[in-house]
Amino acid sequence: MTRANLSAASGSEVRAAVRAGQWTRATHGLARGHVQANLAILPEAYAYDFLLFAQRNPKPCPIIEVTETGNPEPSFCAPGADIRSDLPGYRVFRNGQFVEERRSIADLWRKDHVAFLIGCSNSMDEALEDAGIPQRHLETEDGRISVYTSSIQCRSAGRLHGPIVVTMRPIPADRVEQAREISSRYPLAHGSPVHVGDPAAIGIPDLSRVEWGRFNPLREDDVPVFWACGVTPQAIAIASGIPEMITHAAGHMFVTDLMLGETRT
Amino acid sequence: MTRANLSAASGSEVRAAVRAGQWTRATHGLARGHVQANLAILPEAYAYDFLLFAQRNPKPCPIIEVTETGNPEPSFCAPGADIRSDLPGYRVFRNGQFVEERRSIADLWRKDHVAFLIGCSNSMDEALEDAGIPQRHLETEDGRISVYTSSIQCRSAGRLHGPIVVTMRPIPADRVEQAREISSRYPLAHGSPVHVGDPAAIGIPDLSRVEWGRFNPLREDDVPVFWACGVTPQAIAIASGIPEMITHAAGHMFVTDLMLGETRT
């Protein structure tokens, strides 16, 4: 199965292909027009802290859905889906450390687990593209965006604290205001930028050294624009030493049934 | 002290007047330009259910701030404020029943209490007014809006369930789309309408029989437009039989330091 095969698929078609092992790679460009989501699974004992953390940090953690404790079906955004098998890759963190990457977590799921689905800026890419604002990373072979851990601290909640992880898009200087305006209309896709311009001001000394994804160089007259990223919970798991958190693997998102247009304010 | 005295006051000036007993009435028209908030105080044992309920029902329950358990200061939206004394009226619900209305709750506050501040459509009134869309209720002597319990059910969360409470604004038919568009930009002020037109379709047989506030009659060519209302938690307390919930008294809101413009997406 190729990315082109699945680009016009529905959310449930993509999830079925993933569940059947027919799609094991990153999900950008699949089921275009559909909202894709970051995942964070936590023990119920941490669910209130995490939900409060998300409320206080809506840019990195815009919540699409929280499952009922112990129930792996996100019945609001993807009825019939199974959060344990419908993502092409998972990462497991224990006691604040990355432990392993996996294709399925069926054997790890417990009755006290709560799954949080968090908006992804993939959704916003299409709106920016529709407006003719270049998306440099989508022009590359693997379509991956540049991701960094910033020095901007999240507002803490209970036992949870840590830095905001950001994506960077090179935007032509004369389109930055328009990009800000458009993205502000998509709070579930991280909303408006958290920083525009000098990377050093938010603790990024060298843009070419990405933490995830690939470096997308600035062209002449481009300005680096930084949006909050749904990888932030992984940084929070590490900074806060959470006993257990299971997330998606970078770029390997959960594809929902929600349409991008539904998430516009 | 008159409403005119406090119309240009800051949030903290209004709160100081309330705390000193100099202002004991409804808060509409005070500290214009500032976000006003609905209040719901719950025992910590219900905090996760309530926060999840709010996440699932963002139109009736857009969360502005959740205080740390046991701490009566909303340090994000009103540093220095005291949630126990800075509203001009409170209502107490026990085991799903309204028990009493009070001026202060200093003697009721406990170490396991969590206060939720919830956006209020007062904030949106100004944006609609600025656009020249008439706000019939603001033209009346007491400025109170029409409030009803609808038959639209909230999405449930844990032990919490119940109907959406709505406000109704008569809007000229040719301005309804514009009102929808403007209000959609203010998710913290309940966002876009939950219903436009026939009241019977959402379980309101007779608009003249309001449950809170006053009836604001439709003029010729007006359409009734319904927005979700921050009184909804009170209906949830009753429907769900919550052991204890303390709220603001209708119209007697918490005035924050946040400016209306800051809540625009």
XYZ file of C-alpha atoms in Angstrom:
530
model
C 0.000 0.000 0.000
C 1.384 3.445 -0.890
C 0.853 6.860 0.625
C -0.959 7.840 -2.562
C -3.383 4.887 -2.097
C -4.398 6.162 1.283
C -4.312 9.896 0.666
C -8.015 10.003 -0.249
C -9.027 7.271 2.228
C -11.370 7.813 5.163
C -10.136 7.773 8.744
C -11.570 4.300 9.319
C -9.937 2.978 6.127
C -6.542 4.189 7.294
C -7.084 2.699 10.746
C -8.123 -0.640 9.215
C -4.946 -0.695 7.105
C -2.854 0.090 10.177
C -4.615 -2.545 12.283
C -4.078 -5.148 9.563
C -0.373 -4.339 9.421
C -0.708 -2.968 5.880
C 0.517 0.477 6.908
C 3.413 0.807 9.370
C 4.907 4.181 8.494
C 4.261 7.835 9.407
C 0.736 9.102 8.669
C 1.273 12.540 7.091
C -0.608 12.887 3.822
C -3.026 10.043 4.664
C -6.802 10.571 4.725
C -6.370 14.170 3.712
C -8.925 16.523 5.223
C -9.116 14.427 8.394
C -7.840 15.460 11.787
C -4.865 13.425 12.990
C -4.116 13.095 16.684
C -1.237 12.672 19.109
C -1.712 10.032 21.800
C -0.897 9.952 25.503
C -2.064 7.032 27.662
C -1.750 7.395 31.420
C -2.825 5.539 34.550
C -6.070 6.947 35.974
C -4.154 8.168 39.028
C -2.517 10.740 36.721
C -5.576 11.515 34.607
C -6.768 14.546 36.571
C -3.297 16.089 36.657
C -2.916 15.511 32.934
C -6.337 16.858 31.995
C -5.690 19.923 34.143
C -2.262 20.263 32.525
C -3.940 20.209 29.118
C -6.485 22.815 30.209
C -3.641 25.089 31.334
C -1.580 24.470 28.204
C -4.089 24.416 25.350
C -1.548 25.233 22.643
C 0.673 22.159 23.135
C -2.193 19.970 24.422
C -5.502 20.722 22.687
C -7.672 17.791 23.753
C -9.773 16.118 21.056
C -11.030 13.260 23.213
C -10.455 11.504 26.520
C -11.592 7.868 26.634
C -13.506 6.376 29.533
C -11.105 4.709 31.975
C -10.263 1.199 30.726
C -12.104 1.600 27.416
C -9.761 1.646 24.371
C -12.435 3.007 21.979
C -12.441 6.747 21.259
C -16.177 6.758 20.581
C -16.433 10.479 19.885
C -13.813 11.021 17.187
C -13.499 7.444 15.851
C -16.338 5.057 16.768
C -15.223 1.440 16.415
C -11.530 2.284 16.620
C -9.136 0.605 19.038
C -6.452 2.820 20.475
C -4.272 -0.255 21.223
C -3.781 -1.224 17.588
C -4.809 1.603 15.265
C -1.631 3.656 15.361
C 1.361 2.512 13.275
C 3.809 3.087 16.125
C 3.919 3.596 19.887
C 6.505 4.714 22.387
C 6.601 3.610 26.025
C 7.970 5.794 28.830
C 8.504 4.516 32.367
C 9.629 6.599 35.347
C 10.502 9.478 33.071
C 12.569 7.442 30.626
C 11.933 6.261 27.094
C 11.856 2.453 27.215
C 10.829 1.085 23.833
C 9.052 1.623 20.537
C 6.306 -0.831 19.503
C 3.780 -1.638 16.784
C 0.964 -2.606 19.178
C 0.219 -2.121 22.854
C -2.578 -4.703 23.201
C -0.595 -6.537 25.887
C 0.229 -3.344 27.795
C -3.298 -1.930 28.080
C -4.830 -2.056 31.564
C -8.246 -1.390 33.078
C -6.963 1.754 34.771
C -5.640 3.313 31.550
C -7.029 6.543 30.137
C -6.193 7.602 26.567
C -5.879 11.270 25.653
C -6.066 12.241 21.977
C -4.424 15.570 21.302
C -4.689 17.745 18.202
C -1.870 17.780 15.660
C -0.643 20.567 13.426
C -0.944 18.271 10.388
C -4.532 19.538 10.375
C -3.419 23.128 10.004
C -0.990 22.444 7.158
C -3.856 22.073 4.727
C -5.431 25.375 5.712
C -2.098 27.156 5.256
C -1.543 25.416 1.924
C -5.044 26.368 0.785
C -4.113 29.989 1.443
C -1.011 29.594 -0.710
C 1.400 29.868 2.206
C 4.312 27.561 1.386
C 4.824 24.547 3.646
C 8.502 23.751 3.099
C 8.368 20.380 4.868
C 5.570 19.118 2.622
C 7.780 19.782 -0.390
C 10.411 17.330 0.880
C 10.602 13.638 0.109
C 9.526 12.400 3.529
C 7.292 15.379 4.371
C 8.546 15.596 7.933
C 8.546 18.797 9.926
C 11.321 20.175 12.188
C 10.738 19.572 15.904
C 12.648 21.022 18.888
C 12.354 21.186 22.657
C 12.063 24.887 23.536
C 12.970 26.678 26.750
C 9.371 27.906 27.120
C 7.948 26.265 30.234
C 4.387 24.951 30.363
C 2.131 26.039 33.204
C 2.445 23.198 35.729
C -0.484 21.167 37.073
C -0.215 18.920 40.110
C 2.825 16.686 39.589
C 3.263 17.645 35.915
C 5.678 20.211 34.534
C 8.140 20.630 31.682
C 8.995 22.491 28.478
C 6.927 23.122 25.346
C 8.043 21.116 22.322
C 7.669 23.129 19.112
C 7.497 22.616 15.372
C 9.176 25.153 13.082
C 7.880 26.227 9.703
C 9.896 28.591 7.492
C 7.341 31.216 6.409
C 7.994 34.072 3.957
C 8.205 37.268 6.019
C 5.289 38.894 4.224
C 2.987 35.940 4.974
C 3.689 35.581 8.703
C 0.725 37.666 9.840
C -1.599 35.717 7.574
C -0.216 32.416 8.888
C -0.826 33.629 12.437
C -4.389 34.658 11.624
C -5.252 31.395 9.866
C -3.704 29.143 12.496
C -5.492 31.008 15.290
C -8.739 29.643 13.853
C -7.599 26.044 14.490
C -7.182 25.718 18.267
C -7.327 21.907 17.983
C -4.332 22.097 15.641
C -2.319 24.075 18.267
C -3.734 27.486 17.307
C -1.496 30.497 16.734
C 2.329 30.411 16.982
C 4.101 30.454 20.355
C 7.082 32.319 18.900
C 8.117 34.119 15.702
C 11.736 34.811 14.789
C 14.970 34.326 16.737
C 15.285 30.653 17.714
C 17.836 31.446 20.438
C 15.177 33.440 22.288
C 13.348 30.178 22.999
C 16.419 28.083 23.722
C 17.141 26.702 20.245
C 20.781 27.542 19.446
C 20.938 25.810 16.057
C 17.933 25.102 13.830
C 19.840 22.497 11.851
C 19.989 20.250 14.911
C 16.419 18.934 15.102
C 15.279 16.621 17.883
C 12.618 14.890 15.800
C 11.737 15.018 12.110
C 14.079 16.714 9.650
C 15.612 20.153 9.267
C 13.764 22.287 6.743
C 16.116 25.154 5.838
C 14.948 28.754 5.615
C 14.975 30.280 2.149
C 15.727 33.936 1.517
C 13.167 36.168 3.261
C 11.808 33.235 5.297
C 11.204 33.727 9.022
C 11.190 30.740 11.408
C 7.723 30.436 12.962
C 7.233 28.124 15.936
C 4.018 26.365 16.885
C 3.416 24.223 19.968
C 3.619 20.497 19.231
C 1.729 17.457 20.483
C 5.020 15.754 21.318
C 5.051 17.991 24.417
C 3.480 15.260 26.643
C 6.554 13.094 25.975
C 8.765 15.917 27.274
C 6.440 16.216 30.289
C 6.702 12.467 30.982
C 10.480 12.845 31.067
C 10.651 16.114 33.023
C 8.066 14.976 35.593
C 9.182 11.361 35.935
C 5.674 9.998 35.320
C 5.602 6.274 36.281
C 4.078 5.278 32.935
C 3.038 7.020 29.715
C 2.400 5.417 26.335
C 2.407 7.717 23.314
C 2.390 7.564 19.524
C 5.772 7.301 17.836
C 6.813 10.597 16.223
C 4.806 11.141 13.021
C 2.813 7.930 13.540
C -0.500 9.520 14.448
C -4.033 8.356 15.166
C -6.255 9.248 12.193
C -9.729 10.326 13.361
C -13.075 10.560 11.573
C -13.239 14.295 12.265
C -12.901 16.599 9.297
C -10.508 19.512 9.456
C -13.324 21.972 8.792
C -15.159 20.774 11.905
C -12.301 21.944 14.076
C -12.359 25.501 12.807
C -13.766 27.995 15.300
C -21.849 52.793 44.494
C -23.674 52.735 41.150
C -23.329 50.537 38.089
C -22.054 53.590 36.219
C -19.297 54.085 38.850
C -17.987 50.605 38.217
C -18.538 50.337 34.478
C -15.034 51.594 33.710
C -13.420 49.929 36.750
C -10.783 47.209 36.535
C -11.512 43.620 37.504
C -9.663 44.008 40.800
C -11.547 47.234 41.618
C -14.873 45.470 41.133
C -13.716 42.519 43.249
C -12.552 44.891 46.005
C -15.957 46.596 46.013
C -17.687 43.224 46.202
C -15.404 41.983 48.967
C -16.027 45.159 50.998
C -19.781 44.708 50.656
C -20.062 47.867 48.529
C -21.503 45.965 45.589
C -24.046 43.202 46.166
C -25.986 43.089 42.890
C -25.619 41.464 39.464
C -22.385 42.254 37.638
C -23.475 42.934 34.030
C -22.089 46.197 32.747
C -19.307 46.303 35.351
C -15.620 46.515 34.364
C -16.567 46.649 30.725
C -14.096 44.903 28.440
C -13.263 42.337 31.123
C -14.182 38.666 31.016
C -16.744 37.668 33.622
C -16.959 34.082 34.832
C -19.428 31.538 36.142
C -18.327 29.603 39.221
C -18.628 25.945 40.204
C -16.881 24.652 43.342
C -16.735 20.885 43.833
C -15.048 18.410 46.166
C -11.819 17.054 44.669
C -13.439 13.604 44.381
C -15.624 15.082 41.629
C -12.976 17.280 40.014
C -11.857 14.807 37.332
C -15.429 13.998 36.330
C -16.238 17.696 36.139
C -13.133 18.664 34.176
C -13.808 15.805 31.754
C -17.444 16.932 31.531
C -16.240 20.415 30.632
C -13.853 19.027 28.014
C -16.746 17.134 26.436
C -19.112 20.088 26.628
C -17.017 23.114 25.739
C -19.963 25.284 24.684
C -21.769 25.269 28.057
C -18.556 24.830 30.091
C -15.595 26.690 28.561
C -13.005 26.556 31.340
C -11.116 29.771 32.106
C -9.302 28.464 35.175
C -9.234 25.608 37.653
C -7.727 26.443 41.053
C -5.290 24.187 42.868
C -7.151 21.954 45.314
C -7.781 23.868 48.537
C -6.452 27.183 47.213
C -9.159 29.865 46.823
C -6.986 32.144 44.657
C -7.458 31.989 40.870
C -3.881 33.025 40.230
C -4.112 32.884 36.431
C -7.106 35.109 35.693
C -7.220 37.159 38.903
C -4.047 37.122 41.034
C -4.812 38.181 44.607
C -8.520 37.403 44.324
C -10.377 35.206 46.797
C -13.066 33.016 45.296
C -14.792 32.765 48.706
C -15.657 36.457 48.970
C -15.252 38.168 45.595
C -18.590 37.275 44.019
C -21.692 39.238 45.072
C -23.797 36.083 45.438
C -23.438 32.326 45.781
C -25.790 29.367 45.579
C -25.268 26.090 47.431
C -26.492 22.738 46.094
C -26.413 19.543 48.156
C -27.326 16.075 46.932
C -28.822 17.510 43.776
C -30.950 20.139 45.486
C -30.676 23.889 45.790
C -30.190 24.646 49.494
C -29.473 28.334 49.964
C -28.227 31.599 48.509
C -25.397 33.456 50.313
C -23.171 36.542 50.193
C -19.993 34.740 51.263
C -18.824 31.154 51.485
C -15.748 31.694 53.686
C -17.159 29.304 56.305
C -18.042 26.629 53.715
C -14.671 26.414 51.939
C -12.692 23.237 52.602
C -9.198 21.972 51.850
C -10.565 19.481 49.322
C -12.458 22.107 47.312
C -11.610 22.879 43.683
C -13.016 26.005 42.001
C -13.835 26.028 38.299
C -14.234 29.382 36.552
C -16.296 29.097 33.400
C -16.671 31.613 30.579
C -19.777 33.758 30.381
C -21.589 35.162 27.362
C -21.477 38.643 28.901
C -18.071 38.775 27.232
C -19.563 38.179 23.801
C -22.260 40.830 24.157
C -19.721 43.565 23.621
C -18.366 42.021 20.428
C -21.896 41.699 19.034
C -22.693 45.266 20.076
C -19.504 46.538 18.464
C -20.704 44.954 15.217
C -24.018 46.813 15.520
C -26.027 43.666 16.208
C -28.765 44.686 18.644
C -28.671 43.126 22.108
C -32.277 43.472 23.238
C -31.565 42.538 26.846
C -28.996 45.289 27.250
C -31.648 47.814 26.247
C -33.823 46.862 29.239
C -33.734 48.450 32.669
C -32.088 45.540 34.469
C -30.085 44.274 31.485
C -30.868 40.645 32.197
C -30.932 37.987 29.520
C -33.504 35.192 29.011
C -32.369 31.797 30.325
C -34.015 28.377 29.809
C -33.235 24.721 30.412
C -33.226 23.046 26.985
C -33.889 19.434 26.061
C -30.408 19.174 24.486
C -28.428 16.704 26.571
C -24.774 17.258 27.409
C -22.286 14.482 26.676
C -21.961 12.662 29.997
C -18.679 12.143 31.875
C -18.306 9.680 34.727
C -21.128 10.383 37.177
C -22.159 13.663 35.534
C -24.992 14.168 33.071
C -27.839 16.568 32.363
C -29.297 19.163 29.988
C -27.739 22.250 28.424
C -29.025 25.515 29.865
C -29.296 28.203 27.176
C -29.567 31.960 26.840
C -31.772 33.418 24.115
C -31.050 36.571 22.182
C -33.575 37.957 19.672
C -31.471 38.680 16.566
C -32.719 40.324 13.342
C -32.968 37.561 10.734
C -30.501 39.224 8.384
C -27.850 39.441 11.124
C -28.012 35.830 12.362
C -25.132 34.577 10.211
C -22.947 37.456 11.301
C -23.801 36.792 14.956
C -22.865 33.148 14.462
C -19.561 34.074 12.849
C -18.604 36.619 15.512
C -19.553 34.417 18.454
C -17.608 31.474 17.018
C -14.458 33.520 17.624
C -15.138 33.605 21.382
C -15.030 29.992 22.577
C -14.519 31.156 26.180
C -17.795 33.067 25.894
C -19.649 29.868 24.800
C -18.738 30.138 21.105
C -21.328 29.775 18.356
C -25.055 29.168 18.973
C -26.353 25.699 19.895
C -29.680 26.375 18.146
C -31.308 28.927 15.857
C -35.084 29.283 15.444
C -37.970 27.164 16.756
C -37.747 27.036 20.578
C -40.000 23.948 20.724
C -37.330 21.979 18.842
C -35.096 22.228 21.917
C -37.822 21.696 24.492
C -38.853 25.280 25.192
C -42.622 25.500 24.676
C -43.066 29.149 25.657
C -40.314 31.773 25.463
C -42.202 34.085 27.809
C -41.696 31.634 30.661
C -38.033 32.103 31.515
C -36.293 30.089 34.199
C -33.758 32.769 35.082
C -33.386 36.418 34.050
C -36.187 38.161 32.165
C -38.114 37.585 28.959
C -36.829 39.727 26.119
C -39.571 39.700 23.448
C -38.813 39.215 19.761
C -39.451 42.199 17.525
C -40.660 41.897 13.959
C -38.128 39.957 11.840
C -36.222 38.822 14.940
C -35.186 35.162 15.189
C -34.546 33.542 18.593
C -30.903 32.471 18.772
C -29.786 30.187 21.602
C -26.308 30.001 23.093
C -25.095 27.564 25.744
C -25.011 29.107 29.227
C -22.661 28.802 32.180
C -25.621 28.042 34.456
C -25.482 24.526 32.959
C -23.350 23.165 35.867
C -26.231 23.978 38.218
C -28.541 21.845 36.078
C -25.885 19.110 36.115
C -25.643 19.262 39.924
C -29.404 18.715 40.087
C -29.645 16.047 37.355
C -26.643 14.086 38.670
C -27.328 14.452 42.387
C -23.819 15.744 43.119
C -23.224 15.677 46.928
C -22.063 19.298 46.969
C -21.651 22.124 44.464
C -21.294 25.824 45.210
C -21.934 28.233 42.329
C -22.404 31.919 41.654
C -25.940 33.262 41.996
C -27.535 33.973 38.613
C -26.027 37.136 37.126
C -23.659 37.597 40.084
C -20.432 36.684 38.297
C -16.737 36.627 39.118
C -15.037 39.544 37.322
C -11.578 38.533 36.081
C -8.533 40.552 35.035
C -8.667 39.058 31.535
C -9.637 41.357 28.699
C -12.297 40.284 26.238
C -9.857 40.647 23.350
C -7.504 38.119 24.932
C -10.149 35.433 24.655
C -10.625 35.862 20.921
C -9.180 33.021 18.846
